[in-house]
Amino acid sequence: MTTFADRGMAGGLDADERVIVETAADFAAKRLAPFALTWDAEDHFPVAELREAAQLGMGAIYCSEDVGGSGLRRLDGVRIFEQLAYADPAVAAFLSIHNMCTWMVDRYGTEEQRAQWVPRLASMETIASYCLTEPGAGSDAAALATRAERVGDEYVLTGVKQFISGAGTSDLYVIMARTGDAGPKGISTFLVENGSPGLSFGAQEHKMGWHAQPTAQVILDEVRVPASALLGATEGIGFGIAMNGLNGGRLNIAASSLGGAQAAFDKAASYVASRKAFGQNLIDESTIRFTLADMATSLQTSRLMLWHAASALDAGTADKVEQCAMAKRYVTDACFTVADQALQLHGGYGYLNEYGIEKIVRDLRVHRILEGTNEIMRVVLGRSIASRFAGK
Ligand SMILES: Cc1cc2nc3c(=O)[nH]c(=O)nc-3n(C[C@H](O)[C@H](O)[C@H](O)COP(=O)(O)OP(=O)(O)OC[C@H]3O[C@@H](n4cnc5c(N)ncnc54)[C@H](O)[C@@H]3O)c2cc1C
């Protein structure tokens, strides 16, 4: 296996940044990579290893240090997720979702909520799931129908959340529910603990990829939570919280595509270097070199776009939403293509499970669908372009 220094990243890092990336790369190589194929085959969710990652500061990467967060930047985050995904994109992607939830609590929670939850989320003693999608509201998330009615000192939540990563295993569910009228301004965010009466889960979904993390419905049947479970103690701000969480989530999912695609590329380059056909090694065929050159260019373009968008999010630039959408769209598409090309370069062997390429292709496919489909990323960008050039 190559080290991260061979993978186009080393030249741009200072000494502190190198330590952060090396820590993630070392953990991924030792604690994820050797088991990734088994976890995939057995549908095993590696909670113990996730908690080990948290001990290294990866449970609350860009959260405040006063409540146990690591206090790092989004830029550090995307570099960490690239390294974790080099070993296992499915595990990296789940950790990305947990980090998104943790940041939402740290950023928007009251002091009491931050103190109660962030230290436990940082250690992953408490594992979190993000619950926005519903059977009737996916891309059009603001149309969600789950209701939260205020009754005395409590809220009563009823509805169904669809495709929830971690459902059944997670300890805390960050749930977007309607407290007001139709549309985004009627939505609030709640912190609902596993074990709450009325909270249950659907059957585990059988998926193309992401076998190392569970996906199921979260079902709320008159779940009563104290009023203190309302994130930020304010109704009507939940959609904004959910969308702001997704800015960083989109980058980290894209970084998970980049790490997976880089692993696929390294496997393919190494494979064609020694695979013989027509009296020579495949890598001596110029069209194969051209394919590798294009793949390497896509990887580096993806990396630079991600770093740029993460820095925009760190700096809070006016175009941060567009930068995140553009990077998510481009990187998840380009890296899926790289992984598929890597499979093709392996010939029939790429289709076999033991080479580890087909798992990467399966895992990366969903990154083009979730946290806003790549069509919705184009909707976000198109809206911004139309507003600049047509005043709409
Ligand atoms: C494995 C997995 C894990 C997931 N984990 C989570 C999770 O943890 N939490 C969570 O909340 N959600 C999660 N999701 C849900 C995911 O975010 C949604 O599937 C996604 O947002 C798309 O919603 P949908 O499936 O309802 O598709 P739809 O919204 O029905 O879209 C169907 C198709 O139409 C396209 N489309 C829709 N609107 C437009 C438009 N205006 N212009 C052009 N094209 C459009 C879409 O791009 C898509 O191709 C997960 C999904 C999967 C598969």
Short mmCIF file of C-alpha atoms and ligand atoms in Angstrom, two decimals:
data_model
loop_
_atom_site.label_atom_id
_atom_site.label_comp_id
_atom_site.label_asym_id
_atom_site.label_seq_id
_atom_site.Cartn_x
_atom_site.Cartn_y
_atom_site.Cartn_z
CA MET A 1 0.00 0.00 0.00
CA THR A 2 1.26 3.48 -0.79
CA THR A 3 1.60 6.11 1.90
CA PHE A 4 -0.37 9.34 1.72
CA ALA A 5 2.89 11.06 0.74
CA ASP A 6 2.72 9.20 -2.59
CA ARG A 7 -0.83 10.28 -3.22
CA GLY A 8 -0.56 13.88 -4.35
CA MET A 9 -1.13 15.42 -0.94
CA ALA A 10 2.23 15.72 0.77
CA GLY A 11 3.66 18.78 -1.00
CA GLY A 12 0.87 21.06 0.19
CA LEU A 13 1.05 20.31 3.93
CA ASP A 14 2.91 21.98 6.78
CA ALA A 15 4.27 19.99 9.74
CA ASP A 16 1.09 20.17 11.86
CA GLU A 17 -1.10 19.27 8.92
CA ARG A 18 1.11 16.29 8.13
CA VAL A 19 0.69 14.95 11.68
CA ILE A 20 -3.10 15.13 11.37
CA VAL A 21 -3.14 13.37 8.00
CA GLU A 22 -0.55 10.78 9.04
CA THR A 23 -2.56 9.94 12.16
CA ALA A 24 -5.66 9.28 10.06
CA ALA A 25 -3.71 7.35 7.41
CA ASP A 26 -1.99 5.18 10.02
CA PHE A 27 -5.26 4.41 11.82
CA ALA A 28 -6.99 3.62 8.53
CA ALA A 29 -4.21 1.30 7.34
CA LYS A 30 -4.08 -0.63 10.62
CA ARG A 31 -7.63 -0.61 11.96
CA LEU A 32 -9.86 -0.37 8.86
CA ALA A 33 -8.16 -1.62 5.69
CA PRO A 34 -7.43 -5.19 6.83
CA PHE A 35 -11.09 -5.77 7.71
CA ALA A 36 -12.95 -3.77 5.07
CA LEU A 37 -13.83 -6.70 2.78
CA THR A 38 -15.02 -8.85 5.69
CA TRP A 39 -17.19 -6.08 7.11
CA ASP A 40 -18.66 -5.57 3.64
CA ALA A 41 -19.39 -9.28 3.21
CA GLU A 42 -20.88 -9.65 6.70
CA ASP A 43 -22.81 -6.35 6.86
CA HIS A 44 -20.80 -5.54 9.99
CA PHE A 45 -20.98 -2.01 11.43
CA PRO A 46 -17.60 -1.53 13.16
CA VAL A 47 -18.69 0.50 16.18
CA ALA A 48 -15.61 -0.43 18.24
CA GLU A 49 -13.28 0.86 15.53
CA LEU A 50 -15.34 4.04 15.17
CA ARG A 51 -14.84 4.64 18.89
CA GLU A 52 -11.09 4.07 18.44
CA ALA A 53 -11.14 6.75 15.73
CA ALA A 54 -12.93 9.03 18.17
CA GLN A 55 -10.10 8.51 20.70
CA LEU A 56 -7.83 10.06 18.06
CA GLY A 57 -10.10 13.11 17.79
CA MET A 58 -12.15 12.05 14.76
CA GLY A 59 -15.59 12.07 16.43
CA ALA A 60 -15.87 15.87 16.57
CA ILE A 61 -13.22 17.06 14.13
CA TYR A 62 -14.33 20.65 13.58
CA CYS A 63 -16.12 21.20 16.89
CA SER A 64 -15.12 23.50 19.73
CA GLU A 65 -12.50 22.35 22.19
CA ASP A 66 -14.40 23.66 25.26
CA VAL A 67 -16.82 20.74 24.87
CA GLY A 68 -14.33 18.09 23.79
CA GLY A 69 -14.13 18.80 20.06
CA SER A 70 -10.83 18.69 18.19
CA GLY A 71 -11.01 22.34 17.09
CA LEU A 72 -9.68 21.57 13.62
CA ARG A 73 -10.66 23.15 10.31
CA ARG A 74 -12.92 21.81 7.55
CA LEU A 75 -9.76 21.62 5.49
CA ASP A 76 -8.28 19.17 8.00
CA GLY A 77 -11.58 17.31 7.95
CA VAL A 78 -11.60 16.58 4.22
CA ARG A 79 -7.99 15.41 4.40
CA ILE A 80 -8.86 13.07 7.28
CA PHE A 81 -11.89 11.63 5.46
CA GLU A 82 -9.81 11.03 2.34
CA GLN A 83 -7.39 8.93 4.39
CA LEU A 84 -10.11 6.96 6.16
CA ALA A 85 -11.89 6.26 2.88
CA TYR A 86 -8.67 5.03 1.32
CA ALA A 87 -9.20 2.06 3.63
CA ASP A 88 -13.02 1.92 3.69
CA PRO A 89 -15.34 4.49 2.09
CA ALA A 90 -18.42 3.11 3.86
CA VAL A 91 -16.93 3.53 7.35
CA ALA A 92 -15.49 6.95 6.52
CA ALA A 93 -18.87 8.09 5.20
CA PHE A 94 -20.66 7.08 8.39
CA LEU A 95 -18.12 8.95 10.50
CA SER A 96 -18.75 11.92 8.24
CA ILE A 97 -22.48 11.83 9.07
CA HIS A 98 -21.74 11.54 12.80
CA ASN A 99 -19.41 14.55 12.57
CA MET A 100 -22.11 16.53 10.76
CA CYS A 101 -24.60 15.86 13.57
CA THR A 102 -22.01 16.68 16.24
CA TRP A 103 -21.21 20.00 14.57
CA MET A 104 -24.94 20.87 14.37
CA VAL A 105 -25.27 20.37 18.14
CA ASP A 106 -22.06 22.30 18.86
CA ARG A 107 -22.91 25.17 16.51
CA TYR A 108 -26.63 25.60 17.21
CA GLY A 109 -27.18 24.01 20.61
CA THR A 110 -27.78 25.95 23.81
CA GLU A 111 -24.92 25.88 26.32
CA GLU A 112 -26.77 23.10 28.17
CA GLN A 113 -27.23 21.05 24.99
CA ARG A 114 -23.58 21.51 23.99
CA ALA A 115 -22.36 20.50 27.45
CA GLN A 116 -24.72 17.53 27.62
CA TRP A 117 -24.07 16.07 24.18
CA VAL A 118 -20.86 17.18 22.46
CA PRO A 119 -18.38 15.49 24.84
CA ARG A 120 -20.25 12.18 24.45
CA LEU A 121 -20.50 12.62 20.69
CA ALA A 122 -16.79 13.47 20.51
CA SER A 123 -15.89 10.19 22.23
CA MET A 124 -18.64 8.39 20.28
CA GLU A 125 -19.99 7.00 23.52
CA THR A 126 -23.04 8.53 21.84
CA ILE A 127 -23.33 7.86 18.10
CA ALA A 128 -25.57 10.17 16.09
CA SER A 129 -27.78 9.88 13.00
CA TYR A 130 -29.07 12.66 10.76
CA CYS A 131 -32.79 12.39 10.00
CA LEU A 132 -34.08 14.64 7.23
CA THR A 133 -35.33 12.42 4.37
CA GLU A 134 -38.86 11.01 4.43
CA PRO A 135 -40.69 8.60 2.11
CA GLY A 136 -42.50 11.56 0.54
CA ALA A 137 -39.74 14.16 0.85
CA GLY A 138 -36.24 13.43 -0.48
CA SER A 139 -34.77 16.10 -2.75
CA ASP A 140 -37.66 18.37 -1.75
CA ALA A 141 -36.72 18.08 1.91
CA ALA A 142 -38.59 21.24 2.92
CA ALA A 143 -41.82 19.34 2.17
CA LEU A 144 -41.22 17.01 5.14
CA ALA A 145 -44.33 15.91 7.01
CA THR A 146 -43.07 14.63 10.39
CA ARG A 147 -44.86 16.72 13.01
CA ALA A 148 -43.74 17.91 16.41
CA GLU A 149 -46.62 19.25 18.50
CA ARG A 150 -45.95 21.25 21.64
CA VAL A 151 -47.92 19.82 24.57
CA GLY A 152 -47.09 21.51 27.87
CA ASP A 153 -43.39 21.05 28.59
CA GLU A 154 -43.01 18.42 25.89
CA TYR A 155 -43.06 17.94 22.13
CA VAL A 156 -44.82 14.93 20.60
CA LEU A 157 -43.20 13.72 17.36
CA THR A 158 -44.97 11.60 14.76
CA GLY A 159 -43.72 10.63 11.31
CA VAL A 160 -41.34 8.41 9.35
CA LYS A 161 -37.75 9.16 8.33
CA GLN A 162 -36.41 7.21 5.35
CA PHE A 163 -32.91 5.84 4.54
CA ILE A 164 -31.38 6.82 7.89
CA SER A 165 -27.72 5.86 8.20
CA GLY A 166 -26.98 4.26 11.57
CA ALA A 167 -30.69 3.69 12.32
CA GLY A 168 -31.17 1.14 15.07
CA THR A 169 -27.60 1.37 16.33
CA SER A 170 -27.19 5.11 16.85
CA ASP A 171 -27.88 6.52 20.29
CA LEU A 172 -29.04 10.00 19.27
CA TYR A 173 -31.31 10.97 16.34
CA VAL A 174 -31.09 14.55 15.06
CA ILE A 175 -34.59 14.89 13.64
CA MET A 176 -36.00 17.62 11.45
CA ALA A 177 -39.76 17.94 12.14
CA ARG A 178 -42.52 20.41 11.44
CA THR A 179 -43.60 22.67 14.28
CA GLY A 180 -45.18 25.32 12.07
CA ASP A 181 -46.68 25.92 8.64
CA ALA A 182 -45.70 24.34 5.31
CA GLY A 183 -42.28 25.20 3.91
CA PRO A 184 -38.79 25.57 5.36
CA LYS A 185 -39.67 28.15 8.02
CA GLY A 186 -42.00 25.68 9.75
CA ILE A 187 -39.22 23.18 10.48
CA SER A 188 -37.38 22.65 13.78
CA THR A 189 -34.63 20.26 14.88
CA PHE A 190 -34.93 17.82 17.80
CA LEU A 191 -32.49 15.58 19.64
CA VAL A 192 -34.23 12.26 20.25
CA GLU A 193 -32.57 9.50 22.27
CA ASN A 194 -32.71 5.84 21.27
CA GLY A 195 -35.01 4.02 23.70
CA SER A 196 -37.58 6.83 23.77
CA PRO A 197 -41.07 5.26 23.95
CA GLY A 198 -42.67 5.29 20.49
CA LEU A 199 -39.33 5.33 18.62
CA SER A 200 -38.72 2.28 16.45
CA PHE A 201 -36.85 1.27 13.32
CA GLY A 202 -37.74 -0.38 10.02
CA ALA A 203 -36.05 -3.48 8.64
CA GLN A 204 -32.46 -3.03 7.54
CA GLU A 205 -32.31 -2.08 3.87
CA HIS A 206 -30.40 -4.40 1.51
CA LYS A 207 -28.13 -2.07 -0.42
CA MET A 208 -25.78 -2.10 -3.41
CA GLY A 209 -22.93 -0.80 -1.25
CA TRP A 210 -22.25 0.77 2.17
CA HIS A 211 -22.68 -2.67 3.76
CA ALA A 212 -20.49 -1.65 6.70
CA GLN A 213 -23.17 0.71 7.99
CA PRO A 214 -26.86 0.12 8.62
CA THR A 215 -29.67 1.97 6.81
CA ALA A 216 -33.30 1.84 7.93
CA GLN A 217 -36.44 3.87 8.54
CA VAL A 218 -36.74 5.77 11.81
CA ILE A 219 -40.38 5.59 12.91
CA LEU A 220 -41.81 8.10 15.37
CA ASP A 221 -45.16 7.16 16.88
CA GLU A 222 -46.09 9.91 19.34
CA VAL A 223 -42.56 10.11 20.72
CA ARG A 224 -42.58 12.51 23.68
CA VAL A 225 -39.43 14.52 24.31
CA PRO A 226 -38.87 17.33 26.80
CA ALA A 227 -38.97 20.87 25.39
CA SER A 228 -35.23 20.98 26.10
CA ALA A 229 -34.75 18.56 23.18
CA LEU A 230 -35.47 21.40 20.72
CA LEU A 231 -32.05 22.21 19.26
CA GLY A 232 -31.14 25.83 19.89
CA ALA A 233 -34.35 26.25 21.94
CA THR A 234 -35.90 28.01 18.93
CA GLU A 235 -38.64 26.80 16.60
CA GLY A 236 -38.45 27.43 12.86
CA ILE A 237 -34.66 27.36 12.40
CA GLY A 238 -34.38 23.62 11.76
CA PHE A 239 -34.19 23.72 7.98
CA GLY A 240 -31.32 26.21 8.09
CA ILE A 241 -29.53 24.01 10.63
CA ALA A 242 -30.03 20.96 8.41
CA MET A 243 -28.77 22.75 5.28
CA ASN A 244 -25.75 24.28 7.01
CA GLY A 245 -24.85 20.85 8.36
CA LEU A 246 -25.00 19.53 4.80
CA ASN A 247 -22.45 22.05 3.48
CA GLY A 248 -19.68 20.30 5.38
CA GLY A 249 -21.35 16.90 5.03
CA ARG A 250 -21.19 17.23 1.25
CA LEU A 251 -17.47 17.93 1.38
CA ASN A 252 -16.79 14.97 3.64
CA ILE A 253 -18.86 12.61 1.50
CA ALA A 254 -16.90 13.86 -1.52
CA ALA A 255 -13.64 13.31 0.38
CA SER A 256 -14.82 9.76 1.03
CA SER A 257 -15.22 9.35 -2.75
CA LEU A 258 -11.73 10.74 -3.29
CA GLY A 259 -10.10 8.35 -0.81
CA GLY A 260 -11.90 5.36 -2.31
CA ALA A 261 -11.00 6.37 -5.86
CA GLN A 262 -7.37 6.95 -4.90
CA ALA A 263 -7.22 3.43 -3.47
CA ALA A 264 -8.79 2.04 -6.66
CA PHE A 265 -6.28 3.97 -8.78
CA ASP A 266 -3.31 2.71 -6.76
CA LYS A 267 -4.55 -0.86 -7.06
CA ALA A 268 -5.07 -0.49 -10.83
CA ALA A 269 -1.70 1.15 -11.51
CA SER A 270 0.06 -1.53 -9.52
CA TYR A 271 -1.93 -4.26 -11.28
CA VAL A 272 -1.20 -3.12 -14.85
CA ALA A 273 2.47 -2.65 -13.94
CA SER A 274 2.86 -6.43 -13.75
CA ARG A 275 -0.06 -7.86 -15.78
CA LYS A 276 1.22 -9.26 -19.08
CA ALA A 277 -0.65 -9.23 -22.42
CA PHE A 278 0.58 -9.26 -26.00
CA GLY A 279 4.17 -9.83 -24.85
CA GLN A 280 4.49 -6.82 -22.55
CA ASN A 281 3.24 -5.40 -19.29
CA LEU A 282 -0.07 -3.59 -19.71
CA ILE A 283 1.46 -0.39 -18.35
CA ASP A 284 3.70 -0.29 -21.43
CA GLU A 285 0.63 0.12 -23.63
CA SER A 286 0.28 3.85 -24.35
CA THR A 287 -3.53 3.89 -24.20
CA ILE A 288 -3.36 2.38 -20.72
CA ARG A 289 -0.91 5.10 -19.68
CA PHE A 290 -3.28 7.72 -21.07
CA THR A 291 -6.11 6.23 -18.99
CA LEU A 292 -3.91 6.32 -15.86
CA ALA A 293 -2.89 9.90 -16.65
CA ASP A 294 -6.53 11.00 -16.92
CA MET A 295 -7.42 9.16 -13.73
CA ALA A 296 -4.56 10.82 -11.82
CA THR A 297 -5.64 14.21 -13.17
CA SER A 298 -9.22 13.63 -11.99
CA LEU A 299 -7.98 12.70 -8.52
CA GLN A 300 -5.81 15.77 -8.18
CA THR A 301 -8.50 18.08 -9.59
CA SER A 302 -10.93 16.61 -7.07
CA ARG A 303 -8.48 17.10 -4.21
CA LEU A 304 -7.81 20.73 -5.10
CA MET A 305 -11.53 21.50 -5.48
CA LEU A 306 -12.24 19.93 -2.11
CA TRP A 307 -9.46 21.82 -0.37
CA HIS A 308 -10.67 25.06 -1.96
CA ALA A 309 -14.30 24.50 -0.94
CA ALA A 310 -13.29 23.45 2.58
CA SER A 311 -11.24 26.64 2.93
CA ALA A 312 -14.26 28.65 1.72
CA LEU A 313 -16.36 27.01 4.43
CA ASP A 314 -13.65 27.70 7.03
CA ALA A 315 -13.51 31.36 5.95
CA GLY A 316 -17.31 31.67 5.68
CA THR A 317 -17.11 33.19 2.18
CA ALA A 318 -20.29 34.48 0.54
CA ASP A 319 -20.17 31.66 -2.03
CA LYS A 320 -19.47 28.80 0.39
CA VAL A 321 -22.75 27.01 -0.37
CA GLU A 322 -22.02 27.05 -4.11
CA GLN A 323 -18.40 25.96 -3.55
CA CYS A 324 -19.55 22.99 -1.46
CA ALA A 325 -22.25 22.03 -3.99
CA MET A 326 -19.82 22.29 -6.90
CA ALA A 327 -17.16 20.21 -5.16
CA LYS A 328 -19.68 17.57 -4.09
CA ARG A 329 -21.08 17.24 -7.60
CA TYR A 330 -17.75 17.19 -9.38
CA VAL A 331 -15.75 15.05 -6.96
CA THR A 332 -18.35 12.33 -6.44
CA ASP A 333 -18.95 12.01 -10.21
CA ALA A 334 -15.26 12.17 -11.20
CA CYS A 335 -14.15 9.76 -8.49
CA PHE A 336 -16.89 7.27 -9.32
CA THR A 337 -15.59 7.29 -12.90
CA VAL A 338 -12.02 6.75 -11.67
CA ALA A 339 -13.12 3.77 -9.57
CA ASP A 340 -14.99 2.30 -12.53
CA GLN A 341 -11.94 2.80 -14.79
CA ALA A 342 -9.80 1.04 -12.16
CA LEU A 343 -12.20 -1.90 -12.26
CA GLN A 344 -11.98 -1.97 -16.07
CA LEU A 345 -8.17 -1.97 -15.95
CA HIS A 346 -8.33 -5.12 -13.84
CA GLY A 347 -10.27 -6.94 -16.57
CA GLY A 348 -12.36 -9.80 -15.18
CA TYR A 349 -10.45 -9.74 -11.91
CA GLY A 350 -11.88 -6.32 -11.15
CA TYR A 351 -15.31 -7.89 -10.99
CA LEU A 352 -14.20 -10.33 -8.29
CA ASN A 353 -14.75 -9.37 -4.69
CA GLU A 354 -11.27 -10.33 -3.47
CA TYR A 355 -9.54 -7.58 -5.48
CA GLY A 356 -11.42 -4.94 -3.48
CA ILE A 357 -12.30 -2.80 -6.51
CA GLU A 358 -15.94 -3.72 -6.99
CA LYS A 359 -16.61 -2.83 -3.34
CA ILE A 360 -15.22 0.64 -3.93
CA VAL A 361 -17.42 1.11 -7.02
CA ARG A 362 -20.49 -0.05 -5.05
CA ASP A 363 -19.66 2.17 -2.06
CA LEU A 364 -18.99 5.29 -4.13
CA ARG A 365 -22.17 5.01 -6.21
CA VAL A 366 -24.42 6.30 -3.44
CA HIS A 367 -22.29 9.41 -2.87
CA ARG A 368 -23.81 10.78 -6.07
CA ILE A 369 -27.29 10.35 -4.58
CA LEU A 370 -27.25 11.32 -0.93
CA GLU A 371 -26.69 14.55 1.00
CA GLY A 372 -28.40 16.19 -1.96
CA THR A 373 -28.31 14.36 -5.30
CA ASN A 374 -25.88 15.62 -7.90
CA GLU A 375 -28.87 17.00 -9.80
CA ILE A 376 -29.83 19.03 -6.74
CA MET A 377 -26.23 20.33 -6.59
CA ARG A 378 -26.81 21.62 -10.12
CA VAL A 379 -30.11 23.17 -8.97
CA VAL A 380 -28.20 25.03 -6.21
CA LEU A 381 -25.55 26.23 -8.65
CA GLY A 382 -28.05 27.07 -11.39
CA ARG A 383 -30.09 29.17 -8.96
CA SER A 384 -27.02 31.15 -8.01
CA ILE A 385 -25.96 31.68 -11.64
CA ALA A 386 -29.48 32.77 -12.61
CA SER A 387 -29.55 35.20 -9.72
CA ARG A 388 -26.28 36.78 -10.84
CA PHE A 389 -27.00 36.97 -14.56
CA ALA A 390 -30.78 37.26 -14.75
CA GLY A 391 -31.59 38.80 -11.38
CA LYS A 392 -33.84 35.82 -10.55
C1 LIG B 1 -27.70 4.43 1.53
C2 LIG B 1 -28.39 5.74 1.81
C3 LIG B 1 -28.15 6.40 3.00
C4 LIG B 1 -28.82 7.59 3.28
N1 LIG B 1 -28.62 8.20 4.50
C5 LIG B 1 -29.41 9.25 4.84
C6 LIG B 1 -29.34 9.79 6.18
O1 LIG B 1 -28.54 9.33 7.03
N2 LIG B 1 -30.19 10.81 6.50
C7 LIG B 1 -31.07 11.34 5.60
O2 LIG B 1 -31.80 12.26 5.97
N3 LIG B 1 -31.16 10.85 4.34
C8 LIG B 1 -30.35 9.82 3.93
N4 LIG B 1 -30.43 9.30 2.66
C9 LIG B 1 -31.43 9.84 1.74
C10 LIG B 1 -30.86 10.63 0.56
O3 LIG B 1 -30.35 11.85 1.00
C11 LIG B 1 -31.97 10.75 -0.49
O4 LIG B 1 -32.15 9.46 -1.08
C12 LIG B 1 -31.69 11.80 -1.54
O5 LIG B 1 -31.72 13.09 -0.99
C13 LIG B 1 -32.66 11.74 -2.73
O6 LIG B 1 -33.98 11.67 -2.28
P1 LIG B 1 -34.96 10.56 -2.91
O7 LIG B 1 -34.27 9.25 -2.76
O8 LIG B 1 -36.28 10.71 -2.29
O9 LIG B 1 -35.01 10.88 -4.46
P2 LIG B 1 -35.99 11.94 -5.19
O10 LIG B 1 -35.94 13.23 -4.49
O11 LIG B 1 -37.33 11.30 -5.38
O12 LIG B 1 -35.27 12.10 -6.59
C14 LIG B 1 -35.39 11.13 -7.64
C15 LIG B 1 -34.56 11.64 -8.83
O13 LIG B 1 -35.07 12.88 -9.30
C16 LIG B 1 -34.06 13.86 -9.30
N5 LIG B 1 -34.62 15.18 -8.98
C17 LIG B 1 -35.40 15.51 -7.92
N6 LIG B 1 -35.69 16.81 -7.97
C18 LIG B 1 -35.08 17.33 -9.06
C19 LIG B 1 -35.01 18.62 -9.66
N7 LIG B 1 -35.61 19.68 -9.12
N8 LIG B 1 -34.28 18.76 -10.78
C20 LIG B 1 -33.67 17.72 -11.33
N9 LIG B 1 -33.69 16.47 -10.83
C21 LIG B 1 -34.39 16.27 -9.71
C22 LIG B 1 -33.07 13.41 -8.25
O14 LIG B 1 -31.78 13.96 -8.44
C23 LIG B 1 -33.10 11.91 -8.45
O15 LIG B 1 -32.26 11.56 -9.51
C24 LIG B 1 -29.72 8.14 2.33
C25 LIG B 1 -29.93 7.48 1.10
C26 LIG B 1 -29.29 6.29 0.85
C27 LIG B 1 -29.54 5.60 -0.47
#
